[in-house]
Short mmCIF file of C-alpha atoms and ligand atoms in Angstrom, two decimals:
data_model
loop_
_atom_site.label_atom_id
_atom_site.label_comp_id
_atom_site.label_asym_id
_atom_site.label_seq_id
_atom_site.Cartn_x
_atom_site.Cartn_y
_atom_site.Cartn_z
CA UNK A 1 48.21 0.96 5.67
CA UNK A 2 51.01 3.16 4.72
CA UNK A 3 50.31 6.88 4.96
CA UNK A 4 51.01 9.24 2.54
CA UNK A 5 50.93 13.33 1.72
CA UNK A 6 49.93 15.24 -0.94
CA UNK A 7 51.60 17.96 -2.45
CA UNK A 8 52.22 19.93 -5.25
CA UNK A 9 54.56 22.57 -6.88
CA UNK A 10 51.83 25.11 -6.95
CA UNK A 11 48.14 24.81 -6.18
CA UNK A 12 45.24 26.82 -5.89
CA UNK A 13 44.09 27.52 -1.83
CA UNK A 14 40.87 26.03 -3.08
CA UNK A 15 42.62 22.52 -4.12
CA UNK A 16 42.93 19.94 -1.20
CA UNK A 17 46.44 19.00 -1.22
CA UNK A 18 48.79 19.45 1.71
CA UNK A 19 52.14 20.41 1.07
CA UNK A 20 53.59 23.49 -1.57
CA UNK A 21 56.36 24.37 -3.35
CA UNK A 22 59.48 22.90 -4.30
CA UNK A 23 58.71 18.84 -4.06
CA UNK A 24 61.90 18.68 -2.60
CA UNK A 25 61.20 20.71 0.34
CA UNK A 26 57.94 19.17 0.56
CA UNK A 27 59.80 15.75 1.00
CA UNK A 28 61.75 17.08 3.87
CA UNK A 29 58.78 18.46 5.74
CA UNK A 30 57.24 15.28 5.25
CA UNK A 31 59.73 13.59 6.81
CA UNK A 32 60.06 15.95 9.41
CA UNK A 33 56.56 15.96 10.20
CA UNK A 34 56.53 11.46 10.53
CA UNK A 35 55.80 10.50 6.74
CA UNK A 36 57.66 8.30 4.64
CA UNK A 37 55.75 8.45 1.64
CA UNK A 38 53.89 11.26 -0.53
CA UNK A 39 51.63 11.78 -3.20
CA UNK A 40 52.44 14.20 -5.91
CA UNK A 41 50.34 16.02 -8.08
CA UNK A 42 52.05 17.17 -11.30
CA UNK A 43 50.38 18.93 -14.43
CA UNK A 44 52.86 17.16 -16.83
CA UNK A 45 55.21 14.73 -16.18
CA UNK A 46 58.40 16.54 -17.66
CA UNK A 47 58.12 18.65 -14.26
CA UNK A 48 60.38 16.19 -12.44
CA UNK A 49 63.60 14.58 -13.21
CA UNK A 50 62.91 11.39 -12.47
CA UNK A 51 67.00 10.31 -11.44
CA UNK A 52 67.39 13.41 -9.23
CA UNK A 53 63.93 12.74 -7.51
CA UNK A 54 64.40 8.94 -7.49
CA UNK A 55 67.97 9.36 -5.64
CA UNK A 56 66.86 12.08 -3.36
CA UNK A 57 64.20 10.09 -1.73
CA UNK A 58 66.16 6.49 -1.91
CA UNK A 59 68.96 8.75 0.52
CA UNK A 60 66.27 9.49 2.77
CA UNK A 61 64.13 6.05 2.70
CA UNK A 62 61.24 8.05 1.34
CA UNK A 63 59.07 6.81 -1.57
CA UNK A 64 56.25 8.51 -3.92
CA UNK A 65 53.43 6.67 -3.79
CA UNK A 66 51.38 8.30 -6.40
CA UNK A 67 50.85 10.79 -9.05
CA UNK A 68 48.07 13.26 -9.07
CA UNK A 69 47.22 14.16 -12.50
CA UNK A 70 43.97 16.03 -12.18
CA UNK A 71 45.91 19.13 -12.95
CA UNK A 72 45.81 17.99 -17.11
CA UNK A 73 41.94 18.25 -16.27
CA UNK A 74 41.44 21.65 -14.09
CA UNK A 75 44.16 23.54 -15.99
CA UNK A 76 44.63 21.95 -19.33
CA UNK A 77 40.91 20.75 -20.19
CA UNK A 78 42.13 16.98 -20.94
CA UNK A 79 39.67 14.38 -20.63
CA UNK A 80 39.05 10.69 -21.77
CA UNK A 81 35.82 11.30 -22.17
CA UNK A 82 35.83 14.74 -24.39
CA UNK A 83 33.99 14.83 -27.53
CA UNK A 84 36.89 15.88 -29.45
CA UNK A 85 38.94 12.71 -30.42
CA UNK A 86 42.14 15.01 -30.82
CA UNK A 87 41.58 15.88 -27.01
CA UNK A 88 40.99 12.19 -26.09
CA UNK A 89 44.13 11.52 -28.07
CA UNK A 90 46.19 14.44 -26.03
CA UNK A 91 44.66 12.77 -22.62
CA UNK A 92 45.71 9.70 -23.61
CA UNK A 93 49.64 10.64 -24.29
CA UNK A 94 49.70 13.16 -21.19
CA UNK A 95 48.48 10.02 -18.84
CA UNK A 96 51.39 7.93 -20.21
CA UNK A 97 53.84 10.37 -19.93
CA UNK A 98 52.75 9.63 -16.41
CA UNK A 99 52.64 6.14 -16.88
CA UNK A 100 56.26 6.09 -17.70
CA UNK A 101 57.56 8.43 -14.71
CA UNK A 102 55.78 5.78 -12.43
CA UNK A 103 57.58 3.05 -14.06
CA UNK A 104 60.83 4.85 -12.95
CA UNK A 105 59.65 5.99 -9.39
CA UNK A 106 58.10 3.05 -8.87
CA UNK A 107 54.39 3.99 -8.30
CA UNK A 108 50.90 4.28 -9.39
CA UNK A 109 48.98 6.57 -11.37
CA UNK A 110 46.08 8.23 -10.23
CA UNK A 111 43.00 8.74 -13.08
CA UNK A 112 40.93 11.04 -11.06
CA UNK A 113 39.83 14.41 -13.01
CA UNK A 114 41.11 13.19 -15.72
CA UNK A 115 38.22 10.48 -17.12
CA UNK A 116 36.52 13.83 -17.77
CA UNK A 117 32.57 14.70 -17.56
CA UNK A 118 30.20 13.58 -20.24
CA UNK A 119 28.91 16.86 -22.36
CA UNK A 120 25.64 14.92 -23.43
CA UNK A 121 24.16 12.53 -20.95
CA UNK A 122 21.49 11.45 -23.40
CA UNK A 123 24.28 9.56 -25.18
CA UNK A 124 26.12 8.37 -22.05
CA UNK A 125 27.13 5.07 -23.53
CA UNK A 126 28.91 6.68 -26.67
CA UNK A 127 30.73 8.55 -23.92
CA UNK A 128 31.54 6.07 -21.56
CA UNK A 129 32.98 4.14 -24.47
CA UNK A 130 35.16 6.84 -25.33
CA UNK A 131 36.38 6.65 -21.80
CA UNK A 132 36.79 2.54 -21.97
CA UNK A 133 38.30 2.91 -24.99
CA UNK A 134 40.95 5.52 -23.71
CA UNK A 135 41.33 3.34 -20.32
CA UNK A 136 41.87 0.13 -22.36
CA UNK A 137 44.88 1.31 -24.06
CA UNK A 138 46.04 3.16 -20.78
CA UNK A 139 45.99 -0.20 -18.80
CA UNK A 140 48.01 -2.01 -21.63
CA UNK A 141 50.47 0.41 -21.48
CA UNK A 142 50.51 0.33 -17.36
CA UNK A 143 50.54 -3.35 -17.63
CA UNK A 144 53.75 -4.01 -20.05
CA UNK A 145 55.15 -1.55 -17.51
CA UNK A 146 54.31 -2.65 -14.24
CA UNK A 147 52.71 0.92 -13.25
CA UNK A 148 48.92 0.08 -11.43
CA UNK A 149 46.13 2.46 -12.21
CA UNK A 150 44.01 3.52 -9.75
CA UNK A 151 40.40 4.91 -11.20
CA UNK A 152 38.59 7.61 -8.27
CA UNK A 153 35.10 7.64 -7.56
CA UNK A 154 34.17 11.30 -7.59
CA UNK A 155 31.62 12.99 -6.25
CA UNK A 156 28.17 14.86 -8.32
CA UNK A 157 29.63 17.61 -8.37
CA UNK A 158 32.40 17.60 -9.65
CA UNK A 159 32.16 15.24 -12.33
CA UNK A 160 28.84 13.50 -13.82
CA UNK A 161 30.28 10.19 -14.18
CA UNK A 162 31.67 7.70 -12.13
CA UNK A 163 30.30 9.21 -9.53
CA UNK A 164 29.69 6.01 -6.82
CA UNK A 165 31.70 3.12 -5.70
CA UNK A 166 29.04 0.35 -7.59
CA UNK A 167 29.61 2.72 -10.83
CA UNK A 168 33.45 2.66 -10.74
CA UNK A 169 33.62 -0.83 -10.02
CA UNK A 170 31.21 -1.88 -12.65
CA UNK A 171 33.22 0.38 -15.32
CA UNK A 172 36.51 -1.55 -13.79
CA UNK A 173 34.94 -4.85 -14.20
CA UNK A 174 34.05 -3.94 -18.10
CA UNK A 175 38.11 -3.44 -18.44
CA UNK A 176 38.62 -7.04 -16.91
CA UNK A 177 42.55 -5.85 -16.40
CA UNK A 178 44.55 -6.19 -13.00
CA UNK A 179 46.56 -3.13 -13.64
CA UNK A 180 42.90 -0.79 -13.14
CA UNK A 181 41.93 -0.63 -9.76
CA UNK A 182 39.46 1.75 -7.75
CA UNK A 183 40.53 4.80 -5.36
CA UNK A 184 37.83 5.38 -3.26
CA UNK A 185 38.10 9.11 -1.32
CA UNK A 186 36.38 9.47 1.96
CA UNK A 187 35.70 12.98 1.26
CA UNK A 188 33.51 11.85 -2.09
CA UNK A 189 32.00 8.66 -0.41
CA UNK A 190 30.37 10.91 2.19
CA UNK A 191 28.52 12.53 -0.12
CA UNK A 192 28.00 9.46 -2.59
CA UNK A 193 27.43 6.44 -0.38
CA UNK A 194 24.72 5.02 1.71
CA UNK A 195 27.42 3.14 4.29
CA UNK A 196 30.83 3.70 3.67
CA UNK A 197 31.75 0.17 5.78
CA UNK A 198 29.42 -1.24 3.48
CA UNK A 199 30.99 0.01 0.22
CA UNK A 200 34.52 -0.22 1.25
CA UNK A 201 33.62 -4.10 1.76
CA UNK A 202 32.06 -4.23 -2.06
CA UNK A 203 35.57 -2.70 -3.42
CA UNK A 204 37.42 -5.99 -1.90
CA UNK A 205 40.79 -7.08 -3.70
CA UNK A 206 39.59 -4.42 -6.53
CA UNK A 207 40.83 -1.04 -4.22
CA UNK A 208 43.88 0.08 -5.37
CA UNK A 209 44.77 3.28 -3.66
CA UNK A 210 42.57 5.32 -0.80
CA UNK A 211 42.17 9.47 -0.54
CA UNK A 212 41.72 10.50 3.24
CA UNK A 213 40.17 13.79 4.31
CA UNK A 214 37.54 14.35 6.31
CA UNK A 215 33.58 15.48 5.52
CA UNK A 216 34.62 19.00 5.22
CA UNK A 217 37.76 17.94 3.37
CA UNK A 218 40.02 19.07 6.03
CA UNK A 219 42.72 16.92 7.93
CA UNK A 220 40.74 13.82 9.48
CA UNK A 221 39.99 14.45 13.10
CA UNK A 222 38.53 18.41 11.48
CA UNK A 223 34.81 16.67 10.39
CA UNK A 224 32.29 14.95 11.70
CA UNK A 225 33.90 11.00 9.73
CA UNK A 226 34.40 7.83 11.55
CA UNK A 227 38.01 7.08 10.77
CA UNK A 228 38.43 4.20 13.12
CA UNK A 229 34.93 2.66 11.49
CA UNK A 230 37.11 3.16 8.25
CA UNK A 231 40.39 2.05 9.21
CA UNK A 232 38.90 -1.27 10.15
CA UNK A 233 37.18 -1.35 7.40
CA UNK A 234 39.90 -1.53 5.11
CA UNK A 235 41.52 -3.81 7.61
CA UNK A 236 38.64 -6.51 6.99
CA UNK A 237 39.13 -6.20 2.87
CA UNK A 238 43.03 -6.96 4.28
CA UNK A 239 43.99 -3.40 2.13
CA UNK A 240 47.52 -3.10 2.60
CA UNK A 241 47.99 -0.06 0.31
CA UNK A 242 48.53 3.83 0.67
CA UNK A 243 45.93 6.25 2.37
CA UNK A 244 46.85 9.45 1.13
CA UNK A 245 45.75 12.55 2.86
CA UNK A 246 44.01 15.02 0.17
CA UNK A 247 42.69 17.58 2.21
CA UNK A 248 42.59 21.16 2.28
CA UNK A 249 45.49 23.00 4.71
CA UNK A 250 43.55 24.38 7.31
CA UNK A 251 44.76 26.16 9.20
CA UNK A 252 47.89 25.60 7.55
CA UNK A 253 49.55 23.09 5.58
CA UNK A 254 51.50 21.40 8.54
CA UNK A 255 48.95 21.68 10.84
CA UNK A 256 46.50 19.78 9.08
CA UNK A 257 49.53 17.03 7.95
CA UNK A 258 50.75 16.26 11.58
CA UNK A 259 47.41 16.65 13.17
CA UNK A 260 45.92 14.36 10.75
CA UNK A 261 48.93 11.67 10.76
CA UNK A 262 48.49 11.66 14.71
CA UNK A 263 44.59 10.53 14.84
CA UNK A 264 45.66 8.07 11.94
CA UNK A 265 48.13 6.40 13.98
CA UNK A 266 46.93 6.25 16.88
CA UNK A 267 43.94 4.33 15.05
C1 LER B 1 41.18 14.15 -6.90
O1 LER B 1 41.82 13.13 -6.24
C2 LER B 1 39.90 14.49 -6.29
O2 LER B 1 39.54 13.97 -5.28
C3 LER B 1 39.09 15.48 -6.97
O3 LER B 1 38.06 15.89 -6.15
C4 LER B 1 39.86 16.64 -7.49
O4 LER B 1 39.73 17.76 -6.69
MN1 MN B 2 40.62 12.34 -4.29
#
């Protein structure tokens, strides 16, 4: 598994992502610290220039691995799943201007926040087929471009749908397309999950992308998770993917990147 870091041009304390400030900077004190590859979490896509970025990291043998785009949720209100069709619409065109800054950095796109929370669960199917429908057209886009998508499980309370690993695959297996896959995030399946072995085996050749952070979302190693149970675990499935660390920066964002790169590797 190839391990990445998150970061972000500006964050919240409250939001678990490593590294902030200028993504450039981030990349060199990811390298510095031992990582080759990072997640970034942008609000919009027109906040990087794709060339510059894309040259900068081919200089240093870097590579992003993902992009983060819960921020169109938390600060922007976009969902796939809103009521509204002209804010389905709006999700739909901000998570392809995503779409097509993956194609050019060659990497995934994360639909996390993003699939939104259902307003009325007494109509949960017109809801989830707002979110289908959005997906659908989302993973024909990814497809004809080559960009995977990578759908998170979330945890109760954050979101009120999609909540479990059985949930997120079943939704995945309605979309019967390769380009959707499931990110599972240790920090959510310790809340949702019975056995996290157990549902890490159930995702199989369907996980896409993995979020690492411990039960307290800190830096793995800072809670009370079984990393090497989950390391092997994703060994068995044969997941040869990204684990990206999303965790909070205690005590401070390089601290909690090194630290929690160390007990990684030495797993
Ligand atoms: C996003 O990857 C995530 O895990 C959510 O909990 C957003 O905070
Ligand atoms: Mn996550």
């Amino acid at each position: 598994m190839k391990f990445s870091v998150t970061a972000a041009e500006q964050a919240p304390k409250s939001v678990p992502i490593l590294l902030r400030g200028n993504l450039y900077n981030c990349i060199d004190e990811a390298h510095q610290i031992g990582y080759s590859y990072m997640e970034i979490h942008l609000r919009w896509a027109g906040q990087v220039d794709w060339a510059r970025m894309k040259a900068f990291c081919e200089e240093k043998g870097f590579h992003i691995s993902t992009i983060g785009t819960g921020m169109g949720y938390i600060v922007d209100k976009l969902s796939l799943t809103d009521g509204d069709l002209i804010v389905r619409k709006n999700a739909v065109k901000r998570l392809k201007e995503h779409i097509d800054l993956s194609e050019k950095l060659k990497c995934g796109v994360i639909i996390g926040s993003m699939k939104g929370h259902i307003t009325e669960t007494n109509h949960y199917r017109k809801y989830e087929g707002y979110c289908l429908d959005g997906i659908k057209q989302l993973a024909d886009y990814a497809g004809s471009k080559g960009v995977p998508l990578f759908l998170e499980a979330i945890n109760r309370y954050e979101l009120n749908f999609l909540n479990t690993v059985d949930d997120t695959l079943d939704f995945i297996n309605k979309l019967a397309n390769p380009w959707v896959r499931i990110l599972i995030d240790t920090f959510h399946m310790n809340i949702e999950e019975a056995n996290l072995e157990e549902s890490i085996a159930r995702c199989g050749g369907k996980l896409g992308h993995v979020h690492l952070a411990d039960s307290n979302r800190r830096y793995p190693g800072a809670g009370h998770l079984d990393f090497k149970k989950i390391i092997n675990s994703l060994r068995r499935i044969h997941y040869d993917g990204y684990g990206a660390l999303e965790c909070l920066n205690y005590p401070n964002p390089r601290i909690a990147a090194k630290r929690g790169l160390e007990l990684l590797e030495t797993i």
